[in-house]
Every structure is written in C-alpha cells, then in structure tokens.
mmCIF file of C-alpha atoms in Angstrom:
data_model
loop_
_atom_site.group_PDB
_atom_site.id
_atom_site.type_symbol
_atom_site.label_atom_id
_atom_site.label_comp_id
_atom_site.label_asym_id
_atom_site.label_seq_id
_atom_site.Cartn_x
_atom_site.Cartn_y
_atom_site.Cartn_z
ATOM 1 C CA MET A 1 13.037 -2.295 24.888
ATOM 2 C CA GLU A 2 16.958 -2.546 25.791
ATOM 3 C CA ASP A 3 16.005 -4.826 27.644
ATOM 4 C CA LEU A 4 13.874 -7.128 26.026
ATOM 5 C CA GLY A 5 16.993 -6.703 23.511
ATOM 6 C CA ALA A 6 20.337 -7.303 26.852
ATOM 7 C CA LEU A 7 18.190 -11.045 27.380
ATOM 8 C CA LEU A 8 17.699 -11.519 23.658
ATOM 9 C CA SER A 9 21.668 -11.859 23.216
ATOM 10 C CA GLN A 10 22.234 -14.691 26.159
ATOM 11 C CA ILE A 11 20.691 -16.393 24.264
ATOM 12 C CA SER A 12 22.192 -15.686 20.650
ATOM 13 C CA ASN A 13 25.292 -16.606 20.469
ATOM 14 C CA ARG A 14 26.802 -18.684 18.255
ATOM 15 C CA PRO A 15 28.347 -18.490 14.677
ATOM 16 C CA GLY A 16 25.564 -17.574 12.678
ATOM 17 C CA ASP A 17 22.531 -16.236 14.615
ATOM 18 C CA THR A 18 19.854 -13.577 12.550
ATOM 19 C CA LEU A 19 17.550 -11.670 13.894
ATOM 20 C CA LEU A 20 15.479 -9.904 12.002
ATOM 21 C CA LEU A 21 13.837 -6.936 13.011
ATOM 22 C CA ASP A 22 10.043 -5.650 11.344
ATOM 23 C CA GLY A 23 8.400 -2.311 12.475
ATOM 24 C CA ASP A 24 6.610 0.258 12.576
ATOM 25 C CA LEU A 25 8.764 3.114 11.912
ATOM 26 C CA GLY A 26 9.541 4.200 15.540
ATOM 27 C CA ALA A 27 8.764 1.478 17.325
ATOM 28 C CA GLY A 28 12.156 0.675 18.803
ATOM 29 C CA LYS A 29 14.394 -2.084 16.527
ATOM 30 C CA THR A 30 16.957 0.207 17.976
ATOM 31 C CA CYS A 31 16.568 0.778 20.924
ATOM 32 C CA LEU A 32 16.312 -3.071 20.569
ATOM 33 C CA SER A 33 19.759 -3.408 18.646
ATOM 34 C CA ARG A 34 21.204 -0.607 21.948
ATOM 35 C CA GLY A 35 19.901 -3.314 24.670
ATOM 36 C CA PHE A 36 21.373 -6.448 22.462
ATOM 37 C CA VAL A 37 24.698 -5.017 21.476
ATOM 38 C CA GLN A 38 26.119 -4.072 24.975
ATOM 39 C CA THR A 39 24.916 -6.740 26.289
ATOM 40 C CA LEU A 40 27.036 -9.212 23.360
ATOM 41 C CA VAL A 41 29.443 -6.516 23.281
ATOM 42 C CA GLY A 42 29.878 -5.875 27.636
ATOM 43 C CA ASP A 43 29.784 -2.650 27.132
ATOM 44 C CA ASP A 44 26.746 -0.508 28.831
ATOM 45 C CA GLN A 45 27.781 2.448 27.108
ATOM 46 C CA GLN A 46 28.949 0.949 23.634
ATOM 47 C CA ARG A 47 27.654 4.256 21.459
ATOM 48 C CA VAL A 48 24.614 1.920 19.074
ATOM 49 C CA THR A 49 23.142 4.239 16.210
ATOM 50 C CA SER A 50 21.353 2.706 13.911
ATOM 51 C CA PRO A 51 22.699 2.169 10.376
ATOM 52 C CA THR A 52 20.587 3.680 7.837
ATOM 53 C CA TYR A 53 23.199 5.566 5.690
ATOM 54 C CA LEU A 54 26.397 3.102 6.769
ATOM 55 C CA LEU A 55 23.669 -0.698 5.740
ATOM 56 C CA CYS A 56 26.538 -2.142 8.314
ATOM 57 C CA ASN A 57 28.040 -1.129 12.297
ATOM 58 C CA SER A 58 30.162 -3.960 13.898
ATOM 59 C CA TYR A 59 30.504 -5.151 16.583
ATOM 60 C CA THR A 60 33.445 -6.954 18.628
ATOM 61 C CA ILE A 61 31.813 -9.292 21.009
ATOM 62 C CA ALA A 62 33.253 -9.492 24.303
ATOM 63 C CA SER A 63 35.353 -12.093 24.606
ATOM 64 C CA SER A 64 33.768 -14.006 27.843
ATOM 65 C CA ARG A 65 29.971 -14.030 28.661
ATOM 66 C CA ASP A 66 27.837 -15.674 30.134
ATOM 67 C CA ASP A 67 25.308 -17.362 28.292
ATOM 68 C CA VAL A 68 21.797 -19.074 29.026
ATOM 69 C CA SER A 69 21.676 -20.503 26.601
ATOM 70 C CA ASP A 70 23.871 -24.224 25.414
ATOM 71 C CA ASP A 71 22.109 -25.622 22.624
ATOM 72 C CA ASP A 72 25.456 -27.917 21.563
ATOM 73 C CA THR A 73 24.924 -31.173 22.691
ATOM 74 C CA ASN A 74 28.872 -31.812 23.278
ATOM 75 C CA GLY A 75 28.546 -28.611 25.789
ATOM 76 C CA ALA A 76 31.766 -27.218 23.265
ATOM 77 C CA HIS A 77 30.638 -23.885 20.939
ATOM 78 C CA GLN A 78 32.773 -22.067 19.252
ATOM 79 C CA SER A 79 31.724 -18.526 19.816
ATOM 80 C CA PRO A 80 31.265 -15.382 17.278
ATOM 81 C CA GLY A 81 34.043 -12.973 17.135
ATOM 82 C CA THR A 82 31.014 -9.920 15.906
ATOM 83 C CA VAL A 83 27.499 -8.673 15.564
ATOM 84 C CA HIS A 84 26.341 -6.411 12.333
ATOM 85 C CA HIS A 85 23.530 -4.889 12.726
ATOM 86 C CA MET A 86 22.195 -3.431 9.055
ATOM 87 C CA ASP A 87 19.787 -1.861 8.062
ATOM 88 C CA LEU A 88 18.518 -2.314 3.882
ATOM 89 C CA TYR A 89 16.096 -0.253 4.141
ATOM 90 C CA ARG A 90 17.671 1.680 1.343
ATOM 91 C CA LEU A 91 17.751 -0.905 -0.156
ATOM 92 C CA SER A 92 16.753 -2.662 -3.095
ATOM 93 C CA GLY A 93 16.594 -6.321 -2.506
ATOM 94 C CA LYS A 94 19.059 -7.701 -5.776
ATOM 95 C CA PRO A 95 20.995 -9.968 -5.304
ATOM 96 C CA ASP A 96 24.490 -7.087 -5.994
ATOM 97 C CA ASP A 97 22.470 -4.131 -3.413
ATOM 98 C CA LEU A 98 23.302 -6.902 -0.667
ATOM 99 C CA ARG A 99 26.942 -8.526 -2.272
ATOM 100 C CA PRO A 100 28.543 -5.968 0.060
ATOM 101 C CA LEU A 101 27.534 -6.487 3.394
ATOM 102 C CA ASN A 102 29.463 -10.348 2.338
ATOM 103 C CA LEU A 103 25.781 -12.002 3.991
ATOM 104 C CA ASP A 104 27.391 -15.507 3.653
ATOM 105 C CA GLN A 105 30.237 -15.013 5.887
ATOM 106 C CA VAL A 106 28.409 -13.596 8.235
ATOM 107 C CA PHE A 107 24.907 -16.375 8.298
ATOM 108 C CA THR A 108 27.320 -19.286 8.669
ATOM 109 C CA ASN A 109 31.040 -17.685 11.839
ATOM 110 C CA ASP A 110 29.424 -13.995 13.479
ATOM 111 C CA VAL A 111 25.858 -13.195 15.004
ATOM 112 C CA SER A 112 23.291 -10.106 12.845
ATOM 113 C CA LEU A 113 20.274 -8.391 13.864
ATOM 114 C CA ILE A 114 19.064 -6.865 10.553
ATOM 115 C CA GLU A 115 16.720 -4.159 9.872
ATOM 116 C CA TRP A 116 13.956 -3.621 6.615
ATOM 117 C CA PRO A 117 15.099 -8.092 6.052
ATOM 118 C CA GLN A 118 11.884 -7.807 3.925
ATOM 119 C CA ARG A 119 15.633 -6.656 1.338
ATOM 120 C CA LEU A 120 17.371 -10.444 1.608
ATOM 121 C CA GLY A 121 15.394 -12.087 -0.858
ATOM 122 C CA SER A 122 16.179 -16.536 -1.159
ATOM 123 C CA MET A 123 19.613 -15.119 1.549
ATOM 124 C CA VAL A 124 16.969 -15.034 4.717
ATOM 125 C CA PRO A 125 18.559 -18.010 6.449
ATOM 126 C CA THR A 126 17.001 -20.853 7.228
ATOM 127 C CA GLU A 127 17.266 -20.709 11.498
ATOM 128 C CA ARG A 128 16.425 -17.178 12.523
ATOM 129 C CA LEU A 129 14.659 -15.473 15.418
ATOM 130 C CA GLU A 130 11.984 -13.196 13.543
ATOM 131 C CA LEU A 131 10.683 -10.474 15.766
ATOM 132 C CA THR A 132 8.113 -7.666 14.861
ATOM 133 C CA LEU A 133 7.418 -4.304 17.059
ATOM 134 C CA GLU A 134 4.894 -2.571 16.654
ATOM 135 C CA ILE A 135 3.579 0.563 18.399
ATOM 136 C CA GLN A 136 -0.194 0.330 20.228
ATOM 137 C CA GLU A 137 -2.962 2.978 21.089
ATOM 138 C CA LEU A 138 -4.057 1.302 24.394
ATOM 139 C CA ALA A 139 -7.682 1.590 24.830
ATOM 140 C CA LEU A 140 -8.707 4.167 28.342
ATOM 141 C CA THR A 141 -11.885 3.683 30.331
ATOM 142 C CA ASP A 142 -13.171 7.312 29.374
ATOM 143 C CA GLY A 143 -13.553 5.375 25.425
ATOM 144 C CA ALA A 144 -9.940 7.758 25.073
ATOM 145 C CA THR A 145 -6.759 6.441 23.691
ATOM 146 C CA ARG A 146 -3.133 6.637 24.841
ATOM 147 C CA GLN A 147 -2.673 8.591 21.918
ATOM 148 C CA GLU A 148 -4.921 11.326 23.023
ATOM 149 C CA GLU A 149 -3.407 11.617 27.166
ATOM 150 C CA SER A 150 0.601 10.491 25.466
ATOM 151 C CA ASP A 151 0.698 14.321 26.137
ATOM 152 C CA ASP A 152 -0.032 14.039 30.368
ATOM 153 C CA ALA A 153 1.810 10.456 30.292
ATOM 154 C CA CYS A 154 5.588 12.573 28.029
ATOM 155 C CA ASP A 155 6.928 14.990 29.916
ATOM 156 C CA ASP A 156 9.553 15.399 26.654
ATOM 157 C CA GLU A 157 7.930 15.647 23.546
ATOM 158 C CA ASP A 158 10.725 13.880 21.704
ATOM 159 C CA GLU A 159 10.298 10.565 23.664
ATOM 160 C CA GLU A 160 6.611 10.922 23.607
ATOM 161 C CA GLU A 161 7.005 7.769 21.346
ATOM 162 C CA ASP A 162 8.343 5.634 24.005
ATOM 163 C CA CYS A 163 5.742 6.278 26.829
ATOM 164 C CA MET A 164 3.957 4.263 24.121
ATOM 165 C CA PRO A 165 2.457 0.878 24.624
ATOM 166 C CA ARG A 166 4.711 -2.159 22.209
ATOM 167 C CA ARG A 167 3.966 -5.514 20.825
ATOM 168 C CA VAL A 168 6.518 -7.448 19.811
ATOM 169 C CA THR A 169 6.052 -10.305 18.131
ATOM 170 C CA LEU A 170 8.528 -13.771 17.678
ATOM 171 C CA SER A 171 8.044 -16.106 15.381
ATOM 172 C CA PRO A 172 11.545 -18.939 15.919
ATOM 173 C CA ILE A 173 12.348 -20.207 12.053
ATOM 174 C CA GLY A 174 13.984 -23.607 12.861
ATOM 175 C CA LYS A 175 14.026 -25.772 16.066
ATOM 176 C CA ARG A 176 17.429 -24.257 17.169
ATOM 177 C CA TRP A 177 15.095 -21.301 17.724
ATOM 178 C CA GLU A 178 11.778 -23.070 19.363
ATOM 179 C CA ASP A 179 13.854 -24.085 21.388
ATOM 180 C CA ARG A 180 15.830 -21.176 22.783
ATOM 181 C CA ILE A 181 12.767 -19.223 22.885
ATOM 182 C CA THR A 182 11.013 -22.409 24.608
ATOM 183 C CA MET A 183 13.234 -22.535 26.970
ATOM 184 C CA ILE A 184 13.538 -18.937 28.781
ATOM 185 C CA GLN A 185 9.742 -19.165 29.044
ATOM 186 C CA GLU A 186 9.967 -22.162 30.721
ATOM 187 C CA GLU A 187 12.915 -20.242 33.209
ATOM 188 C CA GLY A 188 10.882 -17.860 33.117
ATOM 189 C CA PHE A 189 12.904 -14.867 32.545
ATOM 190 C CA VAL A 190 10.732 -13.806 30.234
ATOM 191 C CA ASP A 191 8.065 -13.512 33.566
ATOM 192 C CA ASP A 192 7.381 -9.705 32.478
ATOM 193 C CA TRP A 193 6.826 -10.160 29.193
ATOM 194 C CA ILE A 194 3.818 -11.377 26.870
ATOM 195 C CA ILE A 195 5.593 -13.057 23.499
ATOM 196 C CA LEU A 196 3.536 -14.314 20.655
ATOM 197 C CA LEU A 197 5.048 -17.360 19.259
ATOM 198 C CA GLU A 198 3.517 -17.486 16.203
ATOM 199 C CA GLU A 199 3.249 -21.356 14.774
#
C-alpha cells in the first residue's frame, strides 16, 4: 500500500488536490497515507500515524520535487506547502464539527488525504480522487480461502491482515483527476497494479 501511496503522491502536486480514502478497517488507508506523505515531504523516515484522535496531522511538503504530473497549460504551477491527513471517523458530519479543520483553506491551498470522507457532507470538493480499499479473501484451488491459510502465510500474528490481498478502486472525479489517472496508466506507472476506474 505504501508503494501505491508514493505513486499517487507523484500526481498530487497542486494546491487543492484531494484524495478521499474509504474502506474496511485495516484495509491499508493509513499505510497508503504513509507512503503518500513520506514521498511528498521527501523523508522516508517521516512518522505517519492515523489522525483518529487528533482529526488532522499536517506535514510540510518538500520544496523541490520531481513530479510526474504537469497539467498546468503554461508549465508553471504553484506548489502546495502542506499535506493534511485527516480522519473524520469521530465526527458527526455536521458543519460545526468540520469548522476547526478549515476545509475551505485546505481545499484551496493544500493537498489533503481524508479518511471517512462521507462525514464531509456538502463540503466534498467537486474535483477529487476517491479511493476504496477492500480486504479480499483469496480463493485457493482446494476450496479453502486465503483467510484460512493466513496463519501459514504470516510469521507475525499482528501482520496477518497485511498478508491478505487488497482491492483498490480509484474513482477520478473531474477532468483533472481523469487526465492524471489516464496518464499514469499510459506511461506504465501502474503496470504492476490492477486499477479499476469507476465510471
């Protein structure tokens, strides 16, 4: 998941870029976010934890980055200075709950990764990349499932979920995100991934 996060960070380099992360508990949302944030800040040792209790963890983006995406027609663009990793699980979705997050500012000037995005209600940006992560049971030839075999596949009980296959669905909303996802597919950046584009 970290590798996918790192890849997506390469095309999430404009003020207002928003990724909405939804999925099963333990499906890898924070792991994907770790790869995303570490790549954006230029530090693969950057500690990235779930912001469930803090609501938002913010990180300063590295000032010089080599980005895959350049969808600005004149070739120049303003780089965002901050990436915000938010977890809205504890919020009700009422506007008053969201006010401290300063979303108008974030959605205009910064990059954001938001877990539990359904809590945004009417605040959902019109241009965004929606990601749905699911833990999959892998059917084996003898009729068993990967879940049943996971004890043999994993040495550490705490890492059992990490041994399970994941399904990630990317849903680009808006032309900017559609173009970016098409570009990374055409350039071969996702040859090792199966990406499902929702219409």
